[in-house]
Coordinates of C-alpha atoms in Angstrom, one line a residue:
Chain F
M377 CA -104.8 -97.7 60.9
N378 CA -101.3 -98.9 61.8
D379 CA -98.9 -97.0 64.0
V380 CA -96.9 -95.7 61.2
D381 CA -99.9 -94.4 59.4
L382 CA -101.3 -92.9 62.6
E383 CA -98.0 -91.1 63.3
R384 CA -97.8 -89.8 59.8
E385 CA -101.3 -88.5 59.9
L386 CA -100.7 -86.9 63.2
R387 CA -97.6 -85.2 62.0
D388 CA -99.3 -84.0 58.9
A389 CA -102.3 -82.8 60.8
L390 CA -100.2 -80.9 63.3
H391 CA -98.2 -79.2 60.6
R392 CA -101.3 -78.3 58.7
E393 CA -102.9 -77.0 61.8
A394 CA -99.9 -75.0 62.7
A395 CA -99.7 -73.4 59.3
A396 CA -103.1 -71.9 59.9
I397 CA -101.5 -69.0 61.7
V398 CA -98.8 -66.7 60.5
P399 CA -96.9 -65.4 63.5
G400 CA -96.4 -61.7 63.4
D401 CA -92.9 -60.2 63.4
R402 CA -92.0 -59.2 66.9
R403 CA -88.2 -59.1 66.6
A404 CA -88.0 -55.4 67.2
A405 CA -90.2 -55.5 70.2
I406 CA -88.2 -58.4 71.7
L407 CA -84.9 -56.7 71.1
A408 CA -86.3 -53.5 72.6
A409 CA -87.6 -55.3 75.7
A410 CA -84.4 -57.3 76.0
R411 CA -82.2 -54.2 75.8
A412 CA -84.4 -52.4 78.2
T413 CA -84.1 -55.3 80.6
T414 CA -80.4 -55.2 80.3
D415 CA -80.3 -51.5 80.9
H416 CA -82.5 -52.1 83.8
E417 CA -79.9 -54.3 85.4
D418 CA -77.3 -51.7 84.7
G419 CA -79.5 -49.3 86.7
H420 CA -80.7 -47.0 83.8
R421 CA -84.2 -46.1 83.2
G422 CA -85.2 -49.6 83.9
W423 CA -88.8 -49.0 84.4
L424 CA -89.3 -48.8 80.8
A425 CA -88.0 -52.3 80.6
P426 CA -90.0 -55.4 80.1
V427 CA -93.0 -53.9 78.5
A428 CA -93.2 -56.7 76.1
S429 CA -93.0 -59.4 78.7
A430 CA -95.4 -57.5 80.9
A431 CA -97.8 -57.5 78.0
A432 CA -97.4 -61.2 77.7
V433 CA -98.0 -61.9 81.3
A434 CA -100.9 -59.5 81.3
A435 CA -102.4 -61.3 78.4
I436 CA -102.1 -64.5 80.3
A437 CA -103.4 -63.1 83.4
G438 CA -106.0 -60.9 81.8
G439 CA -109.3 -62.7 81.9
L440 CA -109.4 -63.1 85.6
A441 CA -109.3 -59.5 86.4
W442 CA -112.8 -58.9 85.3
G443 CA -115.7 -61.0 86.4
L444 CA -116.7 -61.2 82.9
S445 CA -119.7 -62.7 81.3
Q446 CA -120.7 -66.3 81.6
D447 CA -118.6 -67.0 84.5
D448 CA -120.1 -65.8 87.8
E449 CA -118.0 -68.0 90.0
P450 CA -115.4 -66.4 92.1
R451 CA -112.2 -66.2 90.3
T452 CA -110.1 -66.4 93.3
P453 CA -109.0 -70.0 92.8
L454 CA -107.4 -68.9 89.6
V455 CA -105.0 -66.6 91.3
P456 CA -102.4 -69.4 91.6
A457 CA -102.6 -70.0 88.0
V458 CA -101.7 -66.5 87.3
T459 CA -98.9 -66.7 89.7
T460 CA -97.5 -69.7 88.0
S461 CA -97.7 -68.1 84.7
R462 CA -95.0 -65.9 86.0
T463 CA -92.8 -68.9 85.8
V464 CA -92.2 -68.1 82.2
G465 CA -88.9 -66.9 83.2
P466 CA -87.5 -68.5 86.2
G467 CA -89.3 -71.8 86.1
P468 CA -87.4 -73.5 83.4
L469 CA -84.1 -72.3 84.5
T470 CA -84.2 -74.4 87.5
P471 CA -85.4 -77.6 86.0
T472 CA -87.0 -79.0 89.1
P473 CA -88.6 -82.2 88.1
S474 CA -92.0 -81.3 86.8
P475 CA -92.1 -77.7 87.6
S476 CA -95.6 -76.5 88.3
A477 CA -96.7 -79.4 86.4
T478 CA -99.6 -81.1 88.0
T479 CA -100.6 -79.0 91.0
S480 CA -102.5 -76.2 89.5
R481 CA -103.6 -74.9 92.8
S482 CA -100.2 -74.5 94.4
P483 CA -98.7 -71.1 94.1
S484 CA -95.6 -72.4 95.5
T485 CA -94.7 -74.0 92.3
A486 CA -94.0 -70.6 91.0
Q487 CA -91.3 -70.0 93.3
P488 CA -88.1 -71.3 92.0
S489 CA -86.5 -68.9 94.4
P490 CA -86.2 -65.5 92.7
S491 CA -82.6 -65.8 93.4
A492 CA -82.4 -68.3 90.6
T493 CA -83.0 -65.6 88.1
T494 CA -80.5 -63.1 87.0
T495 CA -82.9 -60.2 87.4
P496 CA -83.7 -60.1 91.0
S497 CA -82.5 -56.6 91.7
L498 CA -85.1 -55.0 89.5
P499 CA -88.2 -54.5 91.5
A500 CA -86.8 -53.1 94.7
T501 CA -84.8 -50.4 93.1
T502 CA -87.2 -49.2 90.5
A503 CA -90.5 -49.9 92.0
P504 CA -91.8 -46.4 92.4
S505 CA -93.3 -46.2 89.0
P506 CA -96.4 -48.2 88.6
S507 CA -94.8 -50.0 85.8
G508 CA -92.7 -51.6 88.4
T509 CA -95.6 -53.7 89.1
T510 CA -96.2 -54.9 85.7
G511 CA -92.7 -54.7 84.5
P512 CA -90.3 -57.3 85.6
S513 CA -92.4 -60.3 85.0
L514 CA -89.5 -62.5 85.2
T515 CA -88.9 -62.4 88.9
G516 CA -91.9 -64.1 90.1
P517 CA -94.6 -64.2 92.6
S518 CA -93.9 -61.3 94.7
L519 CA -94.5 -58.9 91.9
I520 CA -97.9 -60.2 91.1
A521 CA -99.4 -59.0 94.4
P522 CA -99.8 -55.4 93.5
S523 CA -101.7 -56.1 90.4
L524 CA -104.2 -58.4 92.0
P525 CA -106.0 -56.4 94.6
G526 CA -107.1 -53.8 92.1
P527 CA -109.5 -55.6 89.9
S528 CA -112.3 -56.7 92.2
V529 CA -112.8 -60.2 91.4
T530 CA -116.5 -60.0 91.4
G531 CA -116.4 -57.7 88.5
P532 CA -118.2 -54.6 87.5
S533 CA -118.2 -52.7 90.7
P534 CA -114.7 -51.6 91.0
S535 CA -113.5 -48.9 93.3
A536 CA -114.0 -45.3 92.4
T537 CA -111.2 -45.2 90.1
P538 CA -110.9 -48.1 87.7
P539 CA -109.1 -51.0 89.2
L540 CA -106.4 -50.6 86.8
S541 CA -103.3 -49.0 88.0
P542 CA -103.7 -49.0 91.7
P543 CA -100.8 -47.0 93.0
S544 CA -101.1 -43.7 91.2
T545 CA -104.8 -43.4 90.6
A546 CA -105.6 -44.1 94.2
G547 CA -104.5 -40.8 95.7
S548 CA -106.4 -38.4 93.6
P549 CA -109.2 -36.3 95.0
T550 CA -111.9 -37.9 92.9
S551 CA -111.5 -41.2 94.6
A552 CA -111.8 -39.8 98.1
P553 CA -114.3 -41.7 100.2
A554 CA -117.2 -39.9 98.9
P555 CA -120.2 -41.7 100.4
A556 CA -122.4 -41.1 97.4
T557 CA -121.3 -42.8 94.3
T558 CA -123.0 -44.1 91.3
S559 CA -121.9 -46.7 88.8
A560 CA -121.7 -45.8 85.2
A561 CA -120.7 -47.5 82.0
L562 CA -118.0 -45.4 80.4
P563 CA -116.7 -45.5 76.9
A564 CA -113.2 -46.7 76.5
Y565 CA -111.3 -47.2 73.3
F566 CA -108.7 -49.9 72.8
V567 CA -106.1 -50.6 70.2
G568 CA -106.8 -54.1 68.8
S569 CA -106.0 -56.2 65.9
V570 CA -108.6 -55.8 63.1
G571 CA -108.4 -59.5 62.4
D572 CA -107.0 -59.2 59.0
S573 CA -105.6 -62.6 58.1
T574 CA -103.8 -61.2 55.1
S575 CA -102.1 -58.5 57.1
P576 CA -101.9 -59.5 60.8
G577 CA -100.2 -56.3 61.8
R578 CA -103.2 -54.1 61.2
Y579 CA -104.8 -52.5 64.2
G580 CA -107.7 -50.3 64.8
L581 CA -109.7 -48.8 67.7
Y582 CA -112.5 -50.8 69.4
R583 CA -114.9 -49.2 71.8
E584 CA -116.0 -50.9 75.0
F585 CA -118.4 -49.7 77.6
L586 CA -116.9 -50.6 80.9
P587 CA -118.3 -50.2 84.4
A588 CA -116.9 -47.5 86.7
T589 CA -118.0 -46.1 90.0
L590 CA -118.2 -42.3 90.0
P591 CA -119.0 -39.8 92.7
L592 CA -122.6 -38.7 92.4
G593 CA -122.7 -35.6 90.2
A594 CA -119.3 -36.4 88.7
T595 CA -117.8 -33.7 86.6
D596 CA -116.9 -34.1 83.0
A597 CA -113.3 -34.2 84.1
E598 CA -113.9 -36.9 86.6
R599 CA -115.8 -39.0 84.0
A600 CA -113.0 -38.4 81.5
R601 CA -110.3 -39.3 83.9
A602 CA -112.1 -42.6 84.9
A603 CA -112.7 -43.4 81.2
V604 CA -109.1 -42.7 80.2
A605 CA -107.9 -44.9 83.1
L606 CA -110.1 -47.7 81.8
A607 CA -108.8 -47.3 78.3
M608 CA -105.2 -47.3 79.5
N609 CA -105.5 -50.6 81.1
A610 CA -106.4 -53.1 78.4
Q611 CA -105.1 -56.0 80.6
P612 CA -108.5 -57.2 81.8
L613 CA -109.6 -57.7 78.3
T614 CA -106.6 -59.1 76.6
N615 CA -107.6 -62.6 77.2
L616 CA -110.8 -62.1 75.4
E617 CA -109.9 -59.6 72.7
P618 CA -106.8 -59.1 70.5
Y619 CA -106.0 -55.8 72.3
L620 CA -102.6 -54.3 72.7
Q621 CA -101.5 -52.7 75.9
P622 CA -99.7 -49.7 74.6
W623 CA -100.0 -47.8 77.9
S624 CA -98.7 -50.6 80.0
G625 CA -97.1 -49.1 83.1
T626 CA -98.4 -45.7 82.5
S627 CA -101.5 -44.2 84.1
V628 CA -103.5 -41.0 84.1
T629 CA -102.9 -38.5 86.8
S630 CA -105.6 -36.0 86.0
V631 CA -107.9 -34.6 83.3
S632 CA -109.1 -31.1 83.1
V633 CA -111.8 -30.0 80.8
T634 CA -112.8 -26.6 79.4
G635 CA -115.1 -25.7 76.6
S636 CA -112.3 -25.7 74.1
R637 CA -109.6 -28.0 75.5
I638 CA -109.3 -31.3 77.3
T639 CA -105.9 -31.8 79.0
V640 CA -104.9 -35.3 80.0
T641 CA -102.0 -35.5 82.4
L642 CA -100.1 -38.8 82.4
D643 CA -97.4 -40.1 84.7
G644 CA -95.3 -41.3 81.9
S645 CA -94.8 -40.8 78.2
G646 CA -95.6 -44.4 77.3
P647 CA -93.6 -47.6 77.0
T648 CA -91.2 -48.6 74.3
G649 CA -91.6 -51.5 72.0
F650 CA -94.5 -50.4 69.9
D651 CA -94.3 -49.3 66.3
A652 CA -95.4 -46.0 64.9
A653 CA -98.8 -47.2 63.8
Q654 CA -99.5 -48.6 67.2
T655 CA -98.4 -45.6 69.2
R656 CA -100.3 -43.3 66.9
L657 CA -103.4 -45.3 67.6
A658 CA -102.5 -45.4 71.3
V659 CA -102.7 -41.6 71.4
Q660 CA -105.9 -41.6 69.3
E661 CA -107.3 -44.1 71.8
L662 CA -107.0 -41.5 74.6
V663 CA -108.3 -38.7 72.4
W664 CA -111.4 -40.7 71.4
T665 CA -111.9 -41.9 75.0
A666 CA -111.6 -38.5 76.6
Q667 CA -113.9 -36.8 74.0
A668 CA -116.5 -39.6 74.3
A669 CA -116.5 -39.4 78.1
V670 CA -116.9 -35.7 78.1
G671 CA -119.5 -36.0 75.4
R672 CA -119.4 -32.5 74.0
G673 CA -118.0 -33.3 70.6
T674 CA -114.5 -33.2 69.3
I675 CA -112.9 -30.9 71.8
P676 CA -109.2 -30.8 71.1
V677 CA -107.0 -32.8 73.4
T678 CA -103.6 -32.0 74.7
F679 CA -101.3 -33.9 77.0
A680 CA -98.9 -33.3 79.9
V681 CA -96.5 -35.7 81.5
T682 CA -95.7 -35.4 85.1
D683 CA -92.1 -36.6 84.6
G684 CA -91.4 -33.7 82.3
S685 CA -91.4 -35.7 79.1
T686 CA -92.4 -33.5 76.2
R687 CA -93.2 -36.3 73.7
L688 CA -95.5 -39.2 74.1
F689 CA -93.8 -42.4 73.0
G690 CA -90.8 -40.2 72.3
T691 CA -92.7 -39.0 69.2
Y692 CA -95.8 -37.1 69.7
P693 CA -95.2 -33.6 71.2
T694 CA -97.3 -33.0 74.3
S695 CA -97.5 -29.3 73.3
A696 CA -99.6 -30.2 70.2
T697 CA -103.3 -30.6 70.3
Y698 CA -104.9 -33.8 69.1
N699 CA -108.2 -34.6 67.7
R700 CA -109.9 -37.5 66.3
S701 CA -109.5 -37.2 62.6
T702 CA -112.7 -36.2 60.9
A703 CA -114.6 -38.4 58.5
A704 CA -113.4 -36.2 55.6
Q705 CA -109.9 -37.1 56.5
G706 CA -110.8 -40.8 56.6
G707 CA -111.0 -40.6 60.4
D708 CA -113.1 -43.7 60.6
Q709 CA -110.1 -45.6 59.4
D710 CA -108.7 -45.4 62.9
L711 CA -111.6 -47.5 64.0
A712 CA -111.5 -51.2 63.6
P713 CA -113.6 -52.1 60.5
I714 CA -116.1 -54.2 62.5
W715 CA -117.6 -53.5 65.8
V716 CA -120.2 -55.5 67.7
M717 CA -122.2 -53.1 69.9
D718 CA -125.0 -55.1 71.1
P719 CA -125.5 -57.3 73.1
P720 CA -122.9 -55.9 75.5
R721 CA -120.1 -58.1 76.5
G722 CA -121.1 -60.8 78.9
R723 CA -124.8 -60.0 78.8
V724 CA -127.2 -62.7 79.9
L725 CA -130.2 -62.7 77.6
P726 CA -133.5 -64.4 78.2
A727 CA -134.2 -67.7 76.4
G728 CA -137.2 -67.5 74.2
S729 CA -136.9 -64.0 72.9
S730 CA -135.1 -63.1 69.7
V731 CA -131.4 -62.3 70.0
V732 CA -130.5 -59.3 68.0
V733 CA -126.9 -58.4 67.4
T734 CA -126.0 -55.0 66.1
G735 CA -122.8 -53.2 65.3
Q736 CA -121.0 -51.0 62.9
A737 CA -118.8 -51.8 59.9
T738 CA -116.7 -50.2 57.4
V739 CA -116.5 -53.0 54.9
W740 CA -116.3 -53.4 51.1
E741 CA -119.7 -53.2 49.5
A742 CA -121.2 -53.2 53.0
A743 CA -121.0 -57.0 52.9
L744 CA -120.7 -58.6 56.3
R745 CA -120.7 -62.2 57.2
W746 CA -121.4 -63.7 60.5
R747 CA -121.4 -67.0 62.4
L748 CA -122.9 -67.9 65.7
S749 CA -121.4 -70.7 67.6
S750 CA -121.9 -72.4 70.9
G751 CA -119.1 -74.5 72.2
A752 CA -117.6 -76.3 69.3
A753 CA -120.7 -76.2 67.2
T754 CA -121.7 -73.5 64.7
V755 CA -125.3 -72.8 65.4
A756 CA -126.1 -70.5 62.5
S757 CA -124.3 -68.4 60.0
G758 CA -125.2 -65.9 57.3
A759 CA -124.5 -62.6 55.7
T760 CA -125.9 -59.2 56.1
T761 CA -125.5 -55.8 54.7
A762 CA -124.4 -52.7 56.5
S763 CA -126.2 -49.5 55.9
A764 CA -123.3 -48.2 54.0
G765 CA -120.2 -49.6 52.3
A766 CA -116.6 -48.6 52.7
P767 CA -115.3 -46.1 53.0
A768 CA -118.4 -45.1 54.9
R769 CA -119.2 -46.7 58.2
G770 CA -122.5 -48.3 58.2
S771 CA -124.6 -50.0 60.9
W772 CA -125.8 -53.5 60.8
R773 CA -128.2 -55.7 62.5
V774 CA -128.6 -59.5 62.6
D775 CA -131.6 -61.2 64.2
V776 CA -130.6 -64.7 65.0
G777 CA -133.9 -65.6 66.5
P778 CA -134.6 -67.2 69.9
L779 CA -131.9 -69.4 71.2
P780 CA -131.9 -72.2 73.7
A781 CA -130.0 -71.6 76.9
G782 CA -126.2 -71.7 76.5
D783 CA -123.1 -69.7 76.0
Y784 CA -122.7 -68.2 72.5
T785 CA -120.1 -66.4 70.5
F786 CA -121.1 -64.3 67.6
V787 CA -118.4 -63.7 65.0
A788 CA -118.7 -60.9 62.4
Y789 CA -116.2 -60.9 59.6
A790 CA -115.6 -59.5 56.2
T791 CA -113.8 -61.1 53.4
S792 CA -111.4 -59.7 50.9
A793 CA -112.6 -57.8 47.8
R794 CA -109.8 -59.5 45.9
N795 CA -110.7 -63.1 46.3
G796 CA -113.7 -63.2 48.5
T797 CA -112.2 -65.7 50.8
D798 CA -109.4 -64.1 52.8
V799 CA -110.8 -62.7 56.1
V800 CA -109.8 -59.1 56.2
A801 CA -111.6 -58.1 59.4
Q802 CA -113.2 -60.0 62.2
T803 CA -114.4 -59.5 65.6
S804 CA -116.6 -61.4 68.0
R805 CA -118.8 -61.1 71.0
S806 CA -119.8 -63.7 73.6
F807 CA -123.0 -63.7 75.5
T808 CA -125.2 -66.1 77.4
V809 CA -128.8 -67.1 77.0
R810 CA -130.4 -68.4 80.1
Chain D
M436 CA -75.6 -49.1 65.9
A437 CA -73.9 -46.3 67.8
D438 CA -70.3 -47.2 68.5
R439 CA -70.4 -45.2 71.6
S440 CA -73.0 -47.2 73.3
A441 CA -71.4 -50.3 71.9
D442 CA -68.2 -49.6 73.7
Q443 CA -70.1 -49.2 76.9
R444 CA -71.8 -52.5 76.7
P445 CA -70.2 -55.5 78.0
S446 CA -69.4 -57.9 75.2
S447 CA -71.6 -60.5 76.7
A448 CA -74.5 -58.2 75.9
W449 CA -73.6 -58.3 72.3
A450 CA -73.3 -62.1 72.4
A451 CA -76.7 -62.2 74.0
E452 CA -78.2 -60.0 71.4
A453 CA -76.6 -61.9 68.6
A454 CA -77.9 -65.2 70.0
L455 CA -81.3 -63.6 70.4
T456 CA -81.4 -62.5 66.8
E457 CA -80.2 -65.8 65.5
L458 CA -82.6 -67.9 67.6
Y459 CA -85.4 -65.6 66.6
A460 CA -84.7 -66.1 63.0
A461 CA -84.5 -69.8 63.3
H462 CA -87.2 -70.6 65.8
W463 CA -89.7 -67.8 66.2
H464 CA -92.2 -69.2 63.9
S465 CA -92.1 -72.8 65.1
L466 CA -92.2 -71.7 68.7
V467 CA -95.2 -69.5 68.2
R468 CA -96.9 -72.2 66.3
L469 CA -96.1 -74.7 69.0
S470 CA -97.6 -72.4 71.6
W471 CA -100.6 -71.9 69.3
L472 CA -101.1 -75.6 69.1
L473 CA -101.2 -75.7 72.8
V474 CA -103.3 -72.6 73.6
R475 CA -105.1 -71.9 70.4
D476 CA -104.8 -68.2 70.7
Q477 CA -102.4 -66.5 68.4
Q478 CA -102.0 -63.3 70.3
V479 CA -101.3 -65.2 73.5
A480 CA -99.0 -67.5 71.7
E481 CA -97.0 -64.7 70.3
E482 CA -96.7 -62.9 73.6
T483 CA -95.8 -66.1 75.4
V484 CA -92.9 -66.7 73.0
Q485 CA -91.9 -63.1 73.0
D486 CA -91.7 -63.3 76.8
A487 CA -89.6 -66.4 76.5
F488 CA -87.1 -64.7 74.2
V489 CA -86.8 -61.7 76.5
S490 CA -86.3 -64.1 79.4
M491 CA -83.7 -66.1 77.5
H492 CA -81.8 -62.9 76.7
A493 CA -81.8 -62.0 80.4
H494 CA -80.4 -65.4 81.3
W495 CA -77.9 -65.6 78.5
S496 CA -75.0 -65.3 80.9
R497 CA -76.0 -68.7 82.2
L498 CA -76.9 -70.3 79.0
R499 CA -74.2 -69.1 76.6
D500 CA -75.0 -71.8 74.1
P501 CA -77.6 -71.8 71.4
D502 CA -78.7 -75.4 72.1
L503 CA -79.1 -74.7 75.8
A504 CA -80.9 -71.5 74.9
L505 CA -83.3 -73.2 72.6
A506 CA -84.0 -75.8 75.2
Y507 CA -84.6 -73.0 77.6
L508 CA -87.0 -71.3 75.2
R509 CA -89.0 -74.5 74.8
R510 CA -89.3 -74.9 78.5
C511 CA -90.5 -71.4 78.8
V512 CA -93.0 -71.7 76.0
V513 CA -94.4 -75.0 77.2
N514 CA -94.6 -73.8 80.8
A515 CA -96.2 -70.6 79.9
S516 CA -98.6 -72.2 77.5
R517 CA -99.7 -74.6 80.1
S518 CA -100.3 -71.8 82.6
V519 CA -102.4 -70.0 80.1
L520 CA -104.5 -73.1 79.5
R521 CA -105.2 -73.4 83.1
H522 CA -107.3 -70.4 82.7
R523 CA -110.7 -71.5 81.8
T524 CA -111.6 -68.5 79.8
V525 CA -108.9 -69.3 77.4
E526 CA -110.1 -72.8 77.1
E527 CA -113.6 -71.6 76.3
R528 CA -112.2 -69.4 73.7
Y529 CA -110.2 -72.3 72.4
L530 CA -113.4 -74.2 71.8
V531 CA -114.8 -71.3 69.9
R532 CA -111.7 -71.0 67.8
E533 CA -111.8 -74.7 67.2
A534 CA -115.2 -74.4 65.8
T535 CA -114.4 -71.4 63.7
A536 CA -110.8 -71.7 62.9
R537 CA -111.1 -72.6 59.3
T538 CA -113.2 -69.8 58.1
A539 CA -111.6 -67.5 60.6
H540 CA -108.3 -67.9 59.0
G541 CA -109.8 -67.4 55.7
T542 CA -108.2 -70.3 54.0
T543 CA -111.3 -71.3 52.1
S544 CA -114.8 -70.3 51.5
E545 CA -117.6 -72.5 52.7
P546 CA -118.0 -74.9 49.8
S547 CA -114.3 -75.6 49.6
A548 CA -114.1 -75.8 53.3
E549 CA -116.1 -78.9 52.9
D550 CA -113.8 -80.3 50.3
H551 CA -111.0 -79.5 52.6
A552 CA -112.7 -81.2 55.5
V553 CA -113.3 -84.3 53.4
A554 CA -109.7 -84.4 52.2
H555 CA -108.4 -84.1 55.7
A556 CA -111.1 -85.8 57.6
T557 CA -108.7 -88.1 59.4
G558 CA -106.5 -85.2 60.3
D559 CA -109.4 -83.2 61.6
R560 CA -110.6 -86.1 63.8
L561 CA -107.1 -86.5 65.0
M562 CA -106.9 -82.8 66.0
L563 CA -110.2 -83.0 67.8
A564 CA -109.2 -86.2 69.6
L565 CA -105.9 -84.6 70.5
A566 CA -107.6 -81.6 72.0
G567 CA -109.5 -84.0 74.2
L568 CA -106.5 -85.7 75.6
P569 CA -105.1 -85.1 79.0
R570 CA -102.8 -82.1 79.0
R571 CA -99.5 -84.1 79.3
Q572 CA -100.3 -86.5 76.6
R573 CA -101.3 -83.6 74.3
E574 CA -98.0 -81.8 75.1
V575 CA -95.9 -84.9 74.5
L576 CA -97.6 -85.7 71.2
T577 CA -97.4 -82.1 70.0
L578 CA -93.7 -81.8 70.8
R579 CA -93.0 -85.1 69.3
Y580 CA -94.9 -84.8 66.1
Y581 CA -94.9 -81.1 65.5
L582 CA -91.3 -80.3 66.6
D583 CA -90.0 -83.8 66.1
L584 CA -88.2 -83.7 69.4
S585 CA -86.5 -86.7 70.8
E586 CA -87.8 -88.3 74.0
A587 CA -84.9 -86.7 76.0
Q588 CA -85.7 -83.3 74.5
I589 CA -89.4 -83.7 75.4
A590 CA -88.5 -84.8 78.9
D591 CA -86.4 -81.7 79.3
A592 CA -89.0 -79.4 77.9
L593 CA -91.7 -80.8 80.1
G594 CA -89.5 -81.4 83.2
I595 CA -90.5 -85.1 83.4
S596 CA -88.6 -88.3 82.9
T597 CA -88.1 -90.0 79.6
G598 CA -90.0 -92.9 81.0
A599 CA -92.9 -90.7 81.6
V600 CA -92.6 -89.3 78.1
K601 CA -92.8 -92.8 76.7
A602 CA -95.8 -93.6 78.8
H603 CA -97.7 -90.4 77.8
A604 CA -96.9 -90.9 74.1
H605 CA -98.0 -94.5 74.2
R606 CA -101.3 -93.7 76.0
G607 CA -101.9 -90.7 73.8
L608 CA -101.4 -92.5 70.6
A609 CA -103.6 -95.3 71.7
A610 CA -106.4 -92.9 72.5
L611 CA -106.0 -91.2 69.2
R612 CA -106.1 -94.5 67.4
G613 CA -109.2 -95.4 69.2
A614 CA -110.9 -92.1 68.3
V615 CA -110.0 -92.4 64.7
E616 CA -111.2 -96.0 64.4
R617 CA -114.4 -95.4 66.2
V618 CA -115.5 -93.0 63.6
S619 CA -114.3 -94.8 60.6

């Protein structure tokens, strides 16, 4: 192949490859974040500001927060990488030769002197809100510190309250140095993309069971509070899953539970920059999480905001009661169409015994397809049938048989009823066989 | 747009917003796809580019020129994408995506996927080989053949000299040629 052919092939291949994705429309979110940033500099309500950019950085930083799955090595060496990811803003402005280019270990590459940016005044003046820590991602290294100590690098044994929003959760009574604690896996719901390639903006709720440390004999309220705190911090998972962070910069202050009411108190009404469908799900996420953690059915949930706001996301009145919509109302539609439930995230399974993957699905004609891959290779693929077809939610089970040691990813997906080829829902789960 | 608040804003804010809107319309897709080619994660790519736009807007008072702003966006995107890639988890995920991308994006069903693969066999090998190149070479080739940037523009985006761009491009292409010819 001569050079001209090679270049043509490469150009074609890159364009074909790039066309595989259809970028979602984020114009509104960008404008909102940009305006909020501007307001910020003017000294108004700045803490709402760079939600969007915080989300981006969080997504970048995400995976290291949890000692997830396959990777047992200490993640500490990665900290500099996160730090450098903050250079999104300031880095390029000061085109130092080869900024951060080759030295992945050196955090100093991330410090094109904050003074080089035009937003240096942000953090100092507006820091009190926890969003101050995630917010102004543009200003660089100093800001990253607060978000790091929280997530214990080794993973699933975080401090009493979830690692998530350190400042405001720390002071509550439940996290007092109670000597007797127990670890528990708490249900937490997240707003994530359903993986619809024909409509990339579709979101649904996913459930995760995440580790938390609770005082021995924790009350329902303590469990609910810990679970809600987990659900409100999607950041540790955003590198692995297409989850939004609709509660970025907001945290739960307290939860109270009676037989007929769960009251969730937040320290903010939620960031800007999310559309109505997303914020509705963000509220539902807390409802599902609190109800699941309490475990006594669909007790209505109401909200309070310590800053006096009366509407979550400026839309949903805190005075109202919220419930997960019932199945009769199509409630399951708030859930992402496909869930993988087992094996749990990051689970290490013994080689030699059959690996069984189970989950739930709300898919057309109950038809679910799956694919198991290891590295770049597809190990197996097939189809299965859920116990019920849409609109019902069925359960499904795939026995992939014994597997040799390795890291695997199981992808479950459904294709469009219209043409049988468009993927309309998809999710995946990684696990290790050893 | 409320006129009231309009009056209160400095005019530069309007200029920044107009520039943002215009650049978004013209470059959002290509920048997200550029980032996607580098990180292989659409969500991360979108967020990376979103962040770049917000940052560009914040720095508009220094940029004040669409061309400079676009160059700034490219630097942001490449830098941020590179930082993402440093993170191993993402790279692992990339491998998975790589293996599953075709079906995952639902462009074809399995049988026609094969046809597709045959039709683009060379392209697929190129993409695989590209993924295996050292990061710099991959960045240079992606900027050159996806965005069709000049050597000077690539040098600016990556913060390296044009000489280095030439060298990376040369080595990268040689490696790709080797990879394609070995197979065929």
